[in-house]
Short mmCIF file of C-alpha atoms in Angstrom, two decimals:
data_model
loop_
_atom_site.label_atom_id
_atom_site.label_comp_id
_atom_site.label_asym_id
_atom_site.label_seq_id
_atom_site.Cartn_x
_atom_site.Cartn_y
_atom_site.Cartn_z
CA MET A 189 -47.68 139.52 -84.58
CA ASP A 190 -48.13 139.85 -80.79
CA PRO A 191 -44.68 140.08 -79.07
CA ASP A 192 -46.06 138.40 -75.91
CA LEU A 193 -46.98 135.18 -77.73
CA PRO A 194 -44.33 132.61 -78.64
CA ASP A 195 -43.37 132.44 -82.30
CA PRO A 196 -44.70 129.11 -83.65
CA ALA A 197 -41.80 128.98 -86.13
CA GLN A 198 -39.24 128.95 -83.29
CA PRO A 199 -38.50 125.60 -81.62
CA THR A 200 -39.57 125.40 -78.01
CA ALA A 201 -36.89 125.29 -75.37
CA PRO A 202 -36.38 121.86 -73.82
CA ALA A 203 -37.88 121.41 -70.37
CA GLU A 204 -35.36 122.12 -67.65
CA PRO A 205 -34.60 119.01 -65.59
CA ASP A 206 -34.99 119.00 -61.83
CA PRO A 207 -32.05 120.85 -60.25
CA ALA A 208 -29.46 118.68 -58.54
CA GLY A 209 -30.38 117.79 -54.98
CA VAL A 210 -34.09 118.36 -55.48
CA GLY A 211 -36.24 115.32 -56.12
CA PRO A 212 -39.43 115.16 -58.12
CA GLY A 213 -41.85 117.74 -56.78
CA GLY A 214 -39.19 119.45 -54.68
CA GLY A 215 -38.19 118.59 -51.17
CA THR A 216 -35.07 118.14 -49.12
CA PRO A 217 -32.86 115.22 -48.13
CA TYR A 218 -33.28 114.14 -44.51
CA THR A 219 -32.35 111.41 -42.06
CA VAL A 220 -35.06 109.04 -40.84
CA TYR A 221 -34.79 107.33 -37.45
CA PHE A 222 -36.66 104.00 -37.32
CA PRO A 223 -37.48 102.59 -33.87
CA THR A 224 -35.82 99.29 -32.96
CA GLU A 225 -35.91 97.16 -29.83
CA ASP A 226 -32.76 98.80 -28.47
CA GLY A 227 -33.05 102.37 -29.76
CA TYR A 228 -33.18 103.77 -33.27
CA ARG A 229 -31.65 102.94 -36.65
CA ALA A 230 -30.78 105.91 -38.88
CA ALA A 231 -31.22 105.95 -42.65
CA ASP A 232 -30.53 108.82 -45.05
CA LEU A 233 -32.91 109.29 -47.97
CA ALA A 234 -31.39 108.47 -51.36
CA HIS A 235 -33.00 111.58 -52.88
CA ALA A 236 -34.83 114.69 -51.77
CA ALA A 237 -38.46 114.36 -50.71
CA PRO A 238 -41.09 116.55 -49.04
CA LEU A 239 -40.29 116.82 -45.33
CA PRO A 240 -43.03 115.14 -43.25
CA GLN A 241 -44.60 116.89 -40.28
CA VAL A 242 -45.27 115.64 -36.76
CA GLY A 243 -48.29 113.33 -36.80
CA ASP A 244 -47.92 112.34 -40.48
CA LEU A 245 -48.14 108.64 -41.29
CA VAL A 246 -45.26 107.02 -43.17
CA ASP A 247 -45.48 103.61 -44.83
CA TYR A 248 -42.10 101.92 -45.33
CA LEU A 249 -41.98 99.11 -47.89
CA ASP A 250 -39.19 96.71 -46.96
CA GLU A 251 -37.12 94.54 -49.29
CA ASP A 252 -39.82 91.84 -49.26
CA GLY A 253 -42.56 94.31 -50.22
CA ILE A 254 -44.10 94.26 -46.74
CA ALA A 255 -45.48 97.60 -45.57
CA HIS A 256 -44.63 98.89 -42.09
CA ARG A 257 -46.52 101.90 -40.78
CA TYR A 258 -44.95 104.63 -38.65
CA ARG A 259 -46.08 107.99 -37.30
CA VAL A 260 -43.72 110.98 -37.28
CA ARG A 261 -42.99 111.66 -33.61
CA GLU A 262 -40.71 114.65 -34.09
CA VAL A 263 -38.84 116.59 -36.74
CA VAL A 264 -35.54 118.12 -35.65
CA HIS A 265 -33.93 120.81 -37.77
CA THR A 266 -30.18 120.81 -37.27
CA LEU A 267 -27.59 123.55 -37.51
CA GLN A 268 -23.87 123.06 -37.64
CA VAL A 269 -20.76 125.13 -37.91
CA ALA A 270 -19.81 125.85 -41.52
CA PRO A 271 -17.07 123.58 -42.92
CA ALA A 272 -14.52 126.41 -42.93
CA TYR A 273 -14.82 126.61 -39.12
CA ARG A 274 -14.72 122.87 -38.35
CA PRO A 275 -11.49 120.97 -37.71
CA ASN A 276 -10.46 118.78 -40.61
CA PRO A 277 -10.17 115.19 -39.32
CA ARG A 278 -7.51 114.38 -41.93
CA THR A 279 -5.18 117.19 -40.84
CA SER A 280 -5.75 116.67 -37.12
CA GLY A 281 -4.69 113.03 -37.45
CA GLY A 282 -7.92 111.75 -35.94
CA SER A 283 -10.32 109.22 -37.31
CA PRO A 284 -14.11 109.61 -37.29
CA ASP A 285 -14.20 107.15 -34.37
CA VAL A 286 -11.81 109.34 -32.39
CA ALA A 287 -13.87 112.42 -33.26
CA ALA A 288 -17.03 110.69 -32.03
CA ASP A 289 -15.29 109.72 -28.77
CA ALA A 290 -14.04 113.29 -28.34
CA ALA A 291 -17.57 114.62 -28.86
CA GLN A 292 -18.86 112.29 -26.15
CA ASP A 293 -16.08 113.39 -23.77
CA ALA A 294 -16.74 117.10 -24.38
CA PRO A 295 -17.89 119.04 -21.32
CA ASP A 296 -21.62 119.64 -20.97
CA GLY A 297 -21.15 123.34 -20.28
CA PRO A 298 -22.43 126.13 -22.50
CA HIS A 299 -21.03 126.25 -26.00
CA PRO A 300 -20.32 129.55 -27.73
CA VAL A 301 -22.84 130.32 -30.46
CA PRO A 302 -21.01 131.36 -33.64
CA GLU A 303 -21.95 134.31 -35.79
CA GLY A 304 -24.79 133.72 -38.26
CA SER A 305 -22.45 133.52 -41.23
CA GLU A 306 -20.57 130.65 -39.56
CA LEU A 307 -23.59 128.31 -39.51
CA ARG A 308 -25.21 126.13 -42.10
CA ALA A 309 -28.24 123.86 -42.06
CA GLY A 310 -27.66 120.19 -41.50
CA LEU A 311 -29.94 117.38 -42.59
CA PRO A 312 -33.30 117.48 -40.83
CA GLU A 313 -33.93 114.45 -38.63
CA VAL A 314 -37.32 112.69 -38.78
CA VAL A 315 -37.96 110.46 -35.76
CA LEU A 316 -40.62 107.77 -36.25
CA GLU A 317 -42.70 105.66 -33.87
CA ALA A 318 -44.34 102.37 -34.81
CA VAL A 319 -48.12 102.21 -35.20
CA SER A 320 -50.39 99.33 -36.14
CA GLU A 321 -49.40 97.65 -39.37
CA PRO A 322 -51.36 98.74 -42.45
CA ASN A 323 -51.64 95.06 -43.43
CA SER A 324 -53.77 94.35 -40.37
CA GLN A 325 -56.14 97.17 -41.34
CA ALA A 326 -56.19 95.99 -44.95
CA SER A 327 -56.94 92.46 -43.76
CA ALA A 328 -59.78 93.73 -41.59
CA ASP A 329 -61.17 95.74 -44.53
CA ALA A 330 -60.88 92.73 -46.84
CA GLN A 331 -62.59 90.51 -44.28
CA ARG A 332 -65.44 93.02 -43.91
CA ALA A 333 -65.81 93.18 -47.70
CA SER A 334 -65.82 89.39 -48.05
CA THR A 335 -68.31 89.05 -45.19
CA SER A 336 -70.67 91.57 -46.74
CA GLY A 337 -70.13 89.87 -50.13
CA ASP A 338 -71.05 86.47 -48.64
CA SER A 339 -74.33 87.78 -47.31
CA ILE A 340 -75.14 89.27 -50.70
CA SER A 341 -74.16 86.12 -52.58
CA GLY A 342 -76.05 84.07 -50.00
CA SER A 343 -79.18 86.12 -50.60
CA ASN A 344 -78.67 85.79 -54.36
CA SER A 345 -78.28 82.03 -54.14
CA ALA A 346 -81.32 81.82 -51.88
CA SER A 347 -83.37 83.82 -54.36
CA ARG A 348 -82.22 81.55 -57.21
CA GLU A 349 -83.38 78.39 -55.41
#
């Protein structure tokens, strides 16, 4: 018997499930920024997905099943200080709102860059911009198809008469 071939008498090992944090086909979790009339609305993905690139088209299906088309305007990779080097909001007595206010009040001067071992990757940010709705293109395609179908059916009905 060839040692490189599996033994047919042995049961096969069960397929290993996707590792935690990696969705089907791989990928990474990221935050998507949808344009609104007064800025952007952020949404975190519920599971990991392939990270889109600038220029990619993204169709978002809303709760009513209506598709909205966006183009990826920018992808921002974020870095942040490792948790061991960040202040703990529970021990400092502050709330997340206070921490956000403190971050806004921080001076705009240069910030020290920590050593490489003190950083970790944050969630990438995908910023979208609205483009024409896919429904309008689908409607135009359907109208073209029905128009060309009418001329064919018209010629068929004319030939039958």
